[in-house]
Tab-separated table of C-alpha atoms in Angstrom:
chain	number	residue	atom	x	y	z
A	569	UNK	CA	32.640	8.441	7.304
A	570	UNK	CA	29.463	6.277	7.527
A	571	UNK	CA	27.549	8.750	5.557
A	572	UNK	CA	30.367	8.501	2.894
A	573	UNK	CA	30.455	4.258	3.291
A	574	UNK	CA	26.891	4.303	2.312
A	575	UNK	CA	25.371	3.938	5.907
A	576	UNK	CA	23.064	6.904	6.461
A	577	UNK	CA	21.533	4.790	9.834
A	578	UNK	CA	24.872	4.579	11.044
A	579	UNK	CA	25.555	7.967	10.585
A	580	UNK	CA	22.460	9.106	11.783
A	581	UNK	CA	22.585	7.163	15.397
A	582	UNK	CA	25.715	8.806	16.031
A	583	UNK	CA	24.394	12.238	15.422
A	584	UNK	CA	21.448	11.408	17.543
A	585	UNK	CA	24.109	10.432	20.726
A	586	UNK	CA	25.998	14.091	19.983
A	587	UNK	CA	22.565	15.961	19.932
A	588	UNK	CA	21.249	13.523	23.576
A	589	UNK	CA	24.146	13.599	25.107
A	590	UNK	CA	26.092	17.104	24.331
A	591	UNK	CA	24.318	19.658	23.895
A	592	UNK	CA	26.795	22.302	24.762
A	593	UNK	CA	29.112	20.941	22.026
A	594	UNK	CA	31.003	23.206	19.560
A	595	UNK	CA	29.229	23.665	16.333
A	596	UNK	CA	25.745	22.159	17.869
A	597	UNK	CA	24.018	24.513	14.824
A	598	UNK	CA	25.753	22.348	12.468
A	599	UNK	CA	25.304	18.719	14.013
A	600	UNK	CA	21.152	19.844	14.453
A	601	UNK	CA	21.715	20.853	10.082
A	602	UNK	CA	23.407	17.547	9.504
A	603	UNK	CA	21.696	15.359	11.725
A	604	UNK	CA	18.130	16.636	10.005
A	605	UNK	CA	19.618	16.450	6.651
A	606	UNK	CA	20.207	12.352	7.007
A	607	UNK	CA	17.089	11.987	8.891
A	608	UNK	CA	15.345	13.788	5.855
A	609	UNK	CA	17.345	11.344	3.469
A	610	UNK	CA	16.309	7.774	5.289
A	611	UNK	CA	12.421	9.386	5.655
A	612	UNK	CA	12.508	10.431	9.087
A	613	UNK	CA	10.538	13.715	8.306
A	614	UNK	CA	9.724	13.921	12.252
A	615	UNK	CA	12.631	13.370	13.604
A	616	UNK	CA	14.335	15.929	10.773
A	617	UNK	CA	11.717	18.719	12.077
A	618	UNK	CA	12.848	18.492	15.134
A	619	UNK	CA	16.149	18.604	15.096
A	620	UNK	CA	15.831	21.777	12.193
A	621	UNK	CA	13.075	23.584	14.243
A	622	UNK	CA	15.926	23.148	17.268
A	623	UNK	CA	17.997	24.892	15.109
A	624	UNK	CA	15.886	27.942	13.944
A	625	UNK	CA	15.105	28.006	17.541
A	626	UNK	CA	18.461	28.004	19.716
A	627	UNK	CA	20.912	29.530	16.416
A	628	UNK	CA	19.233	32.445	14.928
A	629	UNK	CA	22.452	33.589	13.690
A	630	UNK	CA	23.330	30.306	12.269
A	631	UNK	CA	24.970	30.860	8.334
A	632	UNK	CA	22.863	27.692	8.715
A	633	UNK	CA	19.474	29.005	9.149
A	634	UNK	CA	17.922	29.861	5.711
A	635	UNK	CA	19.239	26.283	4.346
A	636	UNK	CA	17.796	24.371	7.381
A	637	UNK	CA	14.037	26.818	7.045
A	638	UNK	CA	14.197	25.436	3.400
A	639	UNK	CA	14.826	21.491	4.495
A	640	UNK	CA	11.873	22.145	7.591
A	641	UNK	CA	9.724	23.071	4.712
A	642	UNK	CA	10.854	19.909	3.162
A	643	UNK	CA	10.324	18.152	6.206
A	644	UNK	CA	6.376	19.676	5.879
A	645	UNK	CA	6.141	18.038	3.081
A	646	UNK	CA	7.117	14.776	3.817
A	647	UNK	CA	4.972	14.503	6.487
A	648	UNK	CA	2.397	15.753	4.693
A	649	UNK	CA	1.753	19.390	6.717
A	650	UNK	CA	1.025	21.376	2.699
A	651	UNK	CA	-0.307	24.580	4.309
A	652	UNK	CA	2.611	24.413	6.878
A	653	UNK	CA	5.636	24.208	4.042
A	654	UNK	CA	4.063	26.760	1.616
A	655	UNK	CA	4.138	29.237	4.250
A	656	UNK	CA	7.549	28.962	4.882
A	657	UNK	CA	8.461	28.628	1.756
A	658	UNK	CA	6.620	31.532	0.590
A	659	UNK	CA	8.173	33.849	3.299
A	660	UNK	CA	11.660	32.261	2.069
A	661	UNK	CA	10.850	33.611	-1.490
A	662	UNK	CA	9.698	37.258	-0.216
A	663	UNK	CA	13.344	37.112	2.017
A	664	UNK	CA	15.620	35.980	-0.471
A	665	UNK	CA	14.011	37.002	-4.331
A	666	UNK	CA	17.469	37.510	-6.061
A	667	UNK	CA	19.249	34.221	-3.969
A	668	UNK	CA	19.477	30.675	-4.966
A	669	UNK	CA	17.441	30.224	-2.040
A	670	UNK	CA	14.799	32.017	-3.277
A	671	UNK	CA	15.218	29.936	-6.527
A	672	UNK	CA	14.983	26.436	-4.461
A	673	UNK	CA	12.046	27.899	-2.345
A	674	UNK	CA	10.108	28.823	-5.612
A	675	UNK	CA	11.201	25.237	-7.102
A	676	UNK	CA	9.398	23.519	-4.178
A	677	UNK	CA	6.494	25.451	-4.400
A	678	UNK	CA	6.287	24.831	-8.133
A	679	UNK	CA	6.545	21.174	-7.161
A	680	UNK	CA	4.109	20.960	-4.715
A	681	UNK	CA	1.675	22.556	-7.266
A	682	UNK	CA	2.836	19.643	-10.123
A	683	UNK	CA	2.528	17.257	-7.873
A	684	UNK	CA	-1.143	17.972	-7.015
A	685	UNK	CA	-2.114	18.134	-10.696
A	686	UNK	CA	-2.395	21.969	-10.440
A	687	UNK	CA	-0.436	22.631	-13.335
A	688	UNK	CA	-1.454	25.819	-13.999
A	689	UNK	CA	-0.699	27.345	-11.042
A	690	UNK	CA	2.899	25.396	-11.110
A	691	UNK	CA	3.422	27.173	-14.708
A	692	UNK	CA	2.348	30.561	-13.280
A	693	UNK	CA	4.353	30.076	-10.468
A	694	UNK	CA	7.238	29.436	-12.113
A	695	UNK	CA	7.027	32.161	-14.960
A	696	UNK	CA	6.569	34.868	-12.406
A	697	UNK	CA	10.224	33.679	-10.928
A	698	UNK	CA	11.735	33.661	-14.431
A	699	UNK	CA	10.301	37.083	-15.469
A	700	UNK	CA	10.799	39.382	-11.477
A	701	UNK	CA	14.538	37.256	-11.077
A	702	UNK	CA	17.034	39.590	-10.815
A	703	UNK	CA	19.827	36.908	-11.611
A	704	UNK	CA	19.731	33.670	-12.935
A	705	UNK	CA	21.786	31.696	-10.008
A	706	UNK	CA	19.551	28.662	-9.273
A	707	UNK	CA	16.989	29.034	-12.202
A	708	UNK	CA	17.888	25.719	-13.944
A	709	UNK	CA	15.439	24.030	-11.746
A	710	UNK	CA	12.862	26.710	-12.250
A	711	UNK	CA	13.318	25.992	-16.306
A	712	UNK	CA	13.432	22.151	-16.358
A	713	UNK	CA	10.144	22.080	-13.541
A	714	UNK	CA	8.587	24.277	-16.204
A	715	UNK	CA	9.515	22.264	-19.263
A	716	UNK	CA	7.704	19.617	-17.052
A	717	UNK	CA	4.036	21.361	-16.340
A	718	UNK	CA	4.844	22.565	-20.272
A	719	UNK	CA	4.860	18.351	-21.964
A	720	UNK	CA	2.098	17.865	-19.035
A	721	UNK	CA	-0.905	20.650	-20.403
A	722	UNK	CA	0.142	19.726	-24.295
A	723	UNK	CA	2.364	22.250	-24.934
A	724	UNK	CA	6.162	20.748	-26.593
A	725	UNK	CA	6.824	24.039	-28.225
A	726	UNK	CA	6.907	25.983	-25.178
A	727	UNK	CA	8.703	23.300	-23.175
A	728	UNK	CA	11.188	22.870	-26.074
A	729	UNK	CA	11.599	26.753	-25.869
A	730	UNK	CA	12.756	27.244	-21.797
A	731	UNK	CA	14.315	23.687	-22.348
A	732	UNK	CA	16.998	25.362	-24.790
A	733	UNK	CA	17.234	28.256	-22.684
A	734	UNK	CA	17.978	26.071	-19.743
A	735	UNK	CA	21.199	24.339	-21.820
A	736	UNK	CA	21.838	27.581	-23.232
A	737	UNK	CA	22.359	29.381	-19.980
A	738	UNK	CA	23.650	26.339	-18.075
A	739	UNK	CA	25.267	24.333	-20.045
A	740	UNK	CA	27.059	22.473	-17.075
A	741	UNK	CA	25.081	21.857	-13.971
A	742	UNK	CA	23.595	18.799	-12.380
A	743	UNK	CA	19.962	19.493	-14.370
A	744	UNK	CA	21.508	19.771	-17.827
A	745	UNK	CA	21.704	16.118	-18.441
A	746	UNK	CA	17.565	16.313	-17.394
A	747	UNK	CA	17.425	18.817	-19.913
A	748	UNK	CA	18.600	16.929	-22.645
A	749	UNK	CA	16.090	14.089	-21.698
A	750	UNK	CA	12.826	16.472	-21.690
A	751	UNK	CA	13.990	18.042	-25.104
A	752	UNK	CA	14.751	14.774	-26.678
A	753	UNK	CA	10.856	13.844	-25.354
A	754	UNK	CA	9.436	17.509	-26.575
A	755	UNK	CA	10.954	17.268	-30.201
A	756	UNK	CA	9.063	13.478	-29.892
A	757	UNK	CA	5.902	15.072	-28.897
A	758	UNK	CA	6.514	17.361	-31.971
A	759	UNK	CA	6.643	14.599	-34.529
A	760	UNK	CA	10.523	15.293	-34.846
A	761	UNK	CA	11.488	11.345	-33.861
A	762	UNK	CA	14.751	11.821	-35.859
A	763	UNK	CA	15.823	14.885	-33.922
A	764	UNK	CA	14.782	13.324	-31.112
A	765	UNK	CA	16.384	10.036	-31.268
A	766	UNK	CA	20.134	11.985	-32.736
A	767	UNK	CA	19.385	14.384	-29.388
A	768	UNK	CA	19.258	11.200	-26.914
A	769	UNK	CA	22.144	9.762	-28.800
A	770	UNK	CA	24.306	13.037	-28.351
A	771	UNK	CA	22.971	13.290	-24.877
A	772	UNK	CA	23.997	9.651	-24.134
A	773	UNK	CA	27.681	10.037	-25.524
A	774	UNK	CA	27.787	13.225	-23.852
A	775	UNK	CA	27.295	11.609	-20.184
A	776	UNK	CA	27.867	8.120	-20.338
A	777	UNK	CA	27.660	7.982	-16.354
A	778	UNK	CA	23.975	9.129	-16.107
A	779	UNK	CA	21.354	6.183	-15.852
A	780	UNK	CA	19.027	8.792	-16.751
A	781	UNK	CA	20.387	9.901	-19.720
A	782	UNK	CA	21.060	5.860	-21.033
A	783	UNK	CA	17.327	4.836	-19.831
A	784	UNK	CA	16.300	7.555	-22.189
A	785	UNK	CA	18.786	6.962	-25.029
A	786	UNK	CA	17.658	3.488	-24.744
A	787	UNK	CA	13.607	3.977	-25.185
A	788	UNK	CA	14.445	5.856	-28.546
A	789	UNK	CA	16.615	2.722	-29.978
A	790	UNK	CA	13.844	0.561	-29.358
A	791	UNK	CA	10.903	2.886	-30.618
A	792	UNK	CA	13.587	3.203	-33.697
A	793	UNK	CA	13.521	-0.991	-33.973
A	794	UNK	CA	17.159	-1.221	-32.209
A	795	UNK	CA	16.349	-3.720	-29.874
A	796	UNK	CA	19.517	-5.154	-29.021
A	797	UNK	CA	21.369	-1.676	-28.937
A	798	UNK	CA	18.461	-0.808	-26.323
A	799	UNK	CA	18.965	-3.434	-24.165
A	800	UNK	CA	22.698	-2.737	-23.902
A	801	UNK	CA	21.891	0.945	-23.443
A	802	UNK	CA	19.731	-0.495	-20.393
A	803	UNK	CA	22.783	-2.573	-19.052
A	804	UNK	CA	24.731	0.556	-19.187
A	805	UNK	CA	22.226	2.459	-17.218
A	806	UNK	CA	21.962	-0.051	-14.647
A	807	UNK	CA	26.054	-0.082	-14.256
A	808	UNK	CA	26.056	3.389	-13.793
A	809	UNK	CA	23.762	2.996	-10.867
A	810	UNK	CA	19.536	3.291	-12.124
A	811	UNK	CA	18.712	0.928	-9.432
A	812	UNK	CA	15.817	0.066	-10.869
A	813	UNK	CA	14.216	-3.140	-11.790
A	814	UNK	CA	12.308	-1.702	-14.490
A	815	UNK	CA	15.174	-1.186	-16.173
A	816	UNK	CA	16.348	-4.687	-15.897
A	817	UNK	CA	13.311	-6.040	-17.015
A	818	UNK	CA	13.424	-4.240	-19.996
A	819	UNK	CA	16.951	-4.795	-20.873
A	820	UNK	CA	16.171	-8.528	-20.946
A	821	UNK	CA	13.256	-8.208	-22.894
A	822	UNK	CA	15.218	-6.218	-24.936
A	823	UNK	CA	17.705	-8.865	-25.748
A	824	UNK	CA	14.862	-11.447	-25.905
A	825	UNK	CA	13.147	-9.550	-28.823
A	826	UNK	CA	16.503	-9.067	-30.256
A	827	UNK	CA	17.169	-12.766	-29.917
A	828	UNK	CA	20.437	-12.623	-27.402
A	829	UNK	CA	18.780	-15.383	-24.986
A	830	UNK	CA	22.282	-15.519	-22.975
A	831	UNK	CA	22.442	-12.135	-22.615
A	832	UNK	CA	18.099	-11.781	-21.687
A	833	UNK	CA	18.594	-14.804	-19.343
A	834	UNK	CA	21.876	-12.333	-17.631
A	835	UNK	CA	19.464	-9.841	-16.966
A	836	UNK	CA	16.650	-11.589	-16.050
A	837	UNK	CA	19.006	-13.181	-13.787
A	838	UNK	CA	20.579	-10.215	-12.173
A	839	UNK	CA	16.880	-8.867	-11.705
A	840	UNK	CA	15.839	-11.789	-9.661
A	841	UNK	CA	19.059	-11.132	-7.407
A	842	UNK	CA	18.524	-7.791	-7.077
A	843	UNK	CA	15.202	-6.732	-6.477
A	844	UNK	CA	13.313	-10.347	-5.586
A	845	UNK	CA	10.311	-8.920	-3.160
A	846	UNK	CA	9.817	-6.489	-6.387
A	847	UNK	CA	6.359	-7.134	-9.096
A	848	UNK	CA	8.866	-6.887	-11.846
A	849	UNK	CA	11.258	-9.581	-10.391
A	850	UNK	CA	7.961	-11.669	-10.394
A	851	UNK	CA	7.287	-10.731	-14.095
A	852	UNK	CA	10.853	-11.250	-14.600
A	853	UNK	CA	11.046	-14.923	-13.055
A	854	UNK	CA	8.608	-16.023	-15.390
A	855	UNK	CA	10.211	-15.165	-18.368
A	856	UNK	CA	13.492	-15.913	-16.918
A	857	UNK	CA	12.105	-19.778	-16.982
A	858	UNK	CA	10.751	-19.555	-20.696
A	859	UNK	CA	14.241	-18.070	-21.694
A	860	UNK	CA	16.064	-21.216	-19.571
A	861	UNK	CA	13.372	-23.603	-21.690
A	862	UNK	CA	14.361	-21.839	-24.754
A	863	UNK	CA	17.605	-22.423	-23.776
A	864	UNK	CA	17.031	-26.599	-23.394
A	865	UNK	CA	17.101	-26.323	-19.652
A	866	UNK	CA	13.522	-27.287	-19.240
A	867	UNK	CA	14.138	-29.029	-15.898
A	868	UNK	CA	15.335	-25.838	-14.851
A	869	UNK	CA	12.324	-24.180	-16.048
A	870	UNK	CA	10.087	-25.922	-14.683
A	871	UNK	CA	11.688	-26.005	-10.930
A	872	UNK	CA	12.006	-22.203	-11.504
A	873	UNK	CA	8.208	-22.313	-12.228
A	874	UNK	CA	7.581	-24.236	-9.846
A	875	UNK	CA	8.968	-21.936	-7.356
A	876	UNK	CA	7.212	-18.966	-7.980
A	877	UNK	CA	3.408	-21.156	-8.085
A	878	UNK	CA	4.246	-21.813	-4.770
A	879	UNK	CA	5.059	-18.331	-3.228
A	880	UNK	CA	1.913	-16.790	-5.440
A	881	UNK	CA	-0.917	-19.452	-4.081
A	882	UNK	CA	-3.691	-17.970	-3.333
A	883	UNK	CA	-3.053	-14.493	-5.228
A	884	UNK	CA	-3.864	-13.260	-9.082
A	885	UNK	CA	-0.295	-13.594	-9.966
A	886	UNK	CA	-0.157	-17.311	-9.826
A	887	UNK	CA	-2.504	-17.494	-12.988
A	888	UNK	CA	0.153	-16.466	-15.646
A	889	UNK	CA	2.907	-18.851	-13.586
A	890	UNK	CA	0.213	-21.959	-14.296
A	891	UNK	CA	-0.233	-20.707	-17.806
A	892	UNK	CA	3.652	-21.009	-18.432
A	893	UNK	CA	3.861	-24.300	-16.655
């Protein structure tokens, strides 16, 4: 229930008092799986480790086991042990070639390559799982990761290619809205802006819940001179949960450009609110005063100004605060 409220801490502690204090309880294997799976999700990689390697260790006949070998290799990661989580991710790969766990195991590793620059060995990786799978259960990821190292080495056609297989053979899963973001990019990076921008609009009307989606939908309005229509794509995105204040910092520079100051001041507003400790709440709060002296509410302004010279003495970010006083 806490886990459901939102709480993962909450959740969490009372896992930890089940695992201390009971360990001959019913269904231990899946309070260890559960309890790692939350740690992993509020960045305890540690803690997560031990609770999986517990697992592996006291249920090896756990339906549990593969699943909680794949979130220890996760926990590797995390914690920064590389060497550690390719090996077990590599012998998940060589146990379970025609699984979806196989296809999450070669994901990660595809990942870990991408995320250390090594792109060719992510693309190699990742074609040798699309050309030995012998089914295609879990190769969406496999195909949108590829797309990925594709746009990264300069090569759209290729990533517009796997990107339409990807929506061709799933055209329903969680990494089919993704999908339609890379392809909308790919046809950019082909000099097709039209396509691109119609794509991101179909995309958009086609899941009006994704923040994703919207962000994207959005950057094509305003590369298209839509500024207004951008911003409210931003607004949208934010509702349906971005949680970003990037986003909101661009929506109200959106509707500043556009010349919507009640609208820019809304956002700038909410950003402020939302995400204060945050270098684009500081970037923000600055403009957020110019709007408010656009708006005849110099006073304002300048108290809001004044505000933000004081918490920035001392540091580089004080000098444009000055400049707008």
């Amino acid at each position: 229930l806490y886990e459901r409220a939102g709480v993962p801490y909450a959740s969490l502690e009372i896992y930890r008092d089940i695992v201390g204090t009971r360990g001959d309880a019913a269904e231990l294997d899946t309070v260890l799986f559960e309890a790692g799976r939350i740690a992993l999700s509020v960045n305890q990689p540690e803690e997560a480790g031990e609770y999986l390697e517990r697992l592996v260790q006291q249920f090896p006949g756990s339906s549990l086991i593969d699943e909680a070998k794949l979130m220890r290799g996760d926990a590797y990661v995390m914690e920064g042990e590389l060497a550690a989580a390719r090996g077990l991710f590599e012998a998940i790969t060589e146990a379970q070639p025609g699984t979806r766990l196989g296809a999450d195991a070669f994901a990660r590793l595809g990942r870990m390559a991408f995320d250390a620059a090594k792109y060719d060995e992510a693309i190699a990786l990742l074609e040798h799982r699309l050309e030995t799978a012998t089914t295609i259960e879990g190769n969406e990821q496999i195909y949108l990761l590829l797309a990925q190292a594709y746009r990264v080495t300069g090569r759209p056609d290729e990533a517009r290619r796997v990107l339409n297989e990807l929506i061709e053979f799933f055209p329903e899963t969680g990494e089919t809205p993704h999908a339609f973001v890379l392809l909308s990019k790919a046809l950019d990076d082909l000099g097709m802006r039209k396509e691109a921008a119609r794509l991101a609009e179909q995309a958009a009307n086609r899941y009006p819940e994704n923040p994703d989606v919207l962000g994207n939908y959005a950057e094509f309005l305003s590369l298209t001179g839509k500024e207004k229509e951008a911003a409210e794509a931003l607004v949208a995105a934010d509702e349906a949960g971005a949680g970003s204040a990037a986003v909101l910092l661009a929506a109200g520079r959106h509707f500043k450009a556009a010349g919507d100051l009640p609208q820019a001041r809304a956002s700038y507003e909410r950003l402020v609110a939302m995400f204060g400790s945050s270098p684009q709440a500081f970037e923000g709060g600055i403009e957020l005063a110019k709007v408010l002296y656009e708006q005849g509410q110099i006073r304002k302004a300048l108290r809001q100004l004044e505000d933000l010279a004081s918490v920035s003495e001392g540091t580089p970010r004080r000098l444009p605060v000055l400049i707008a006083l």
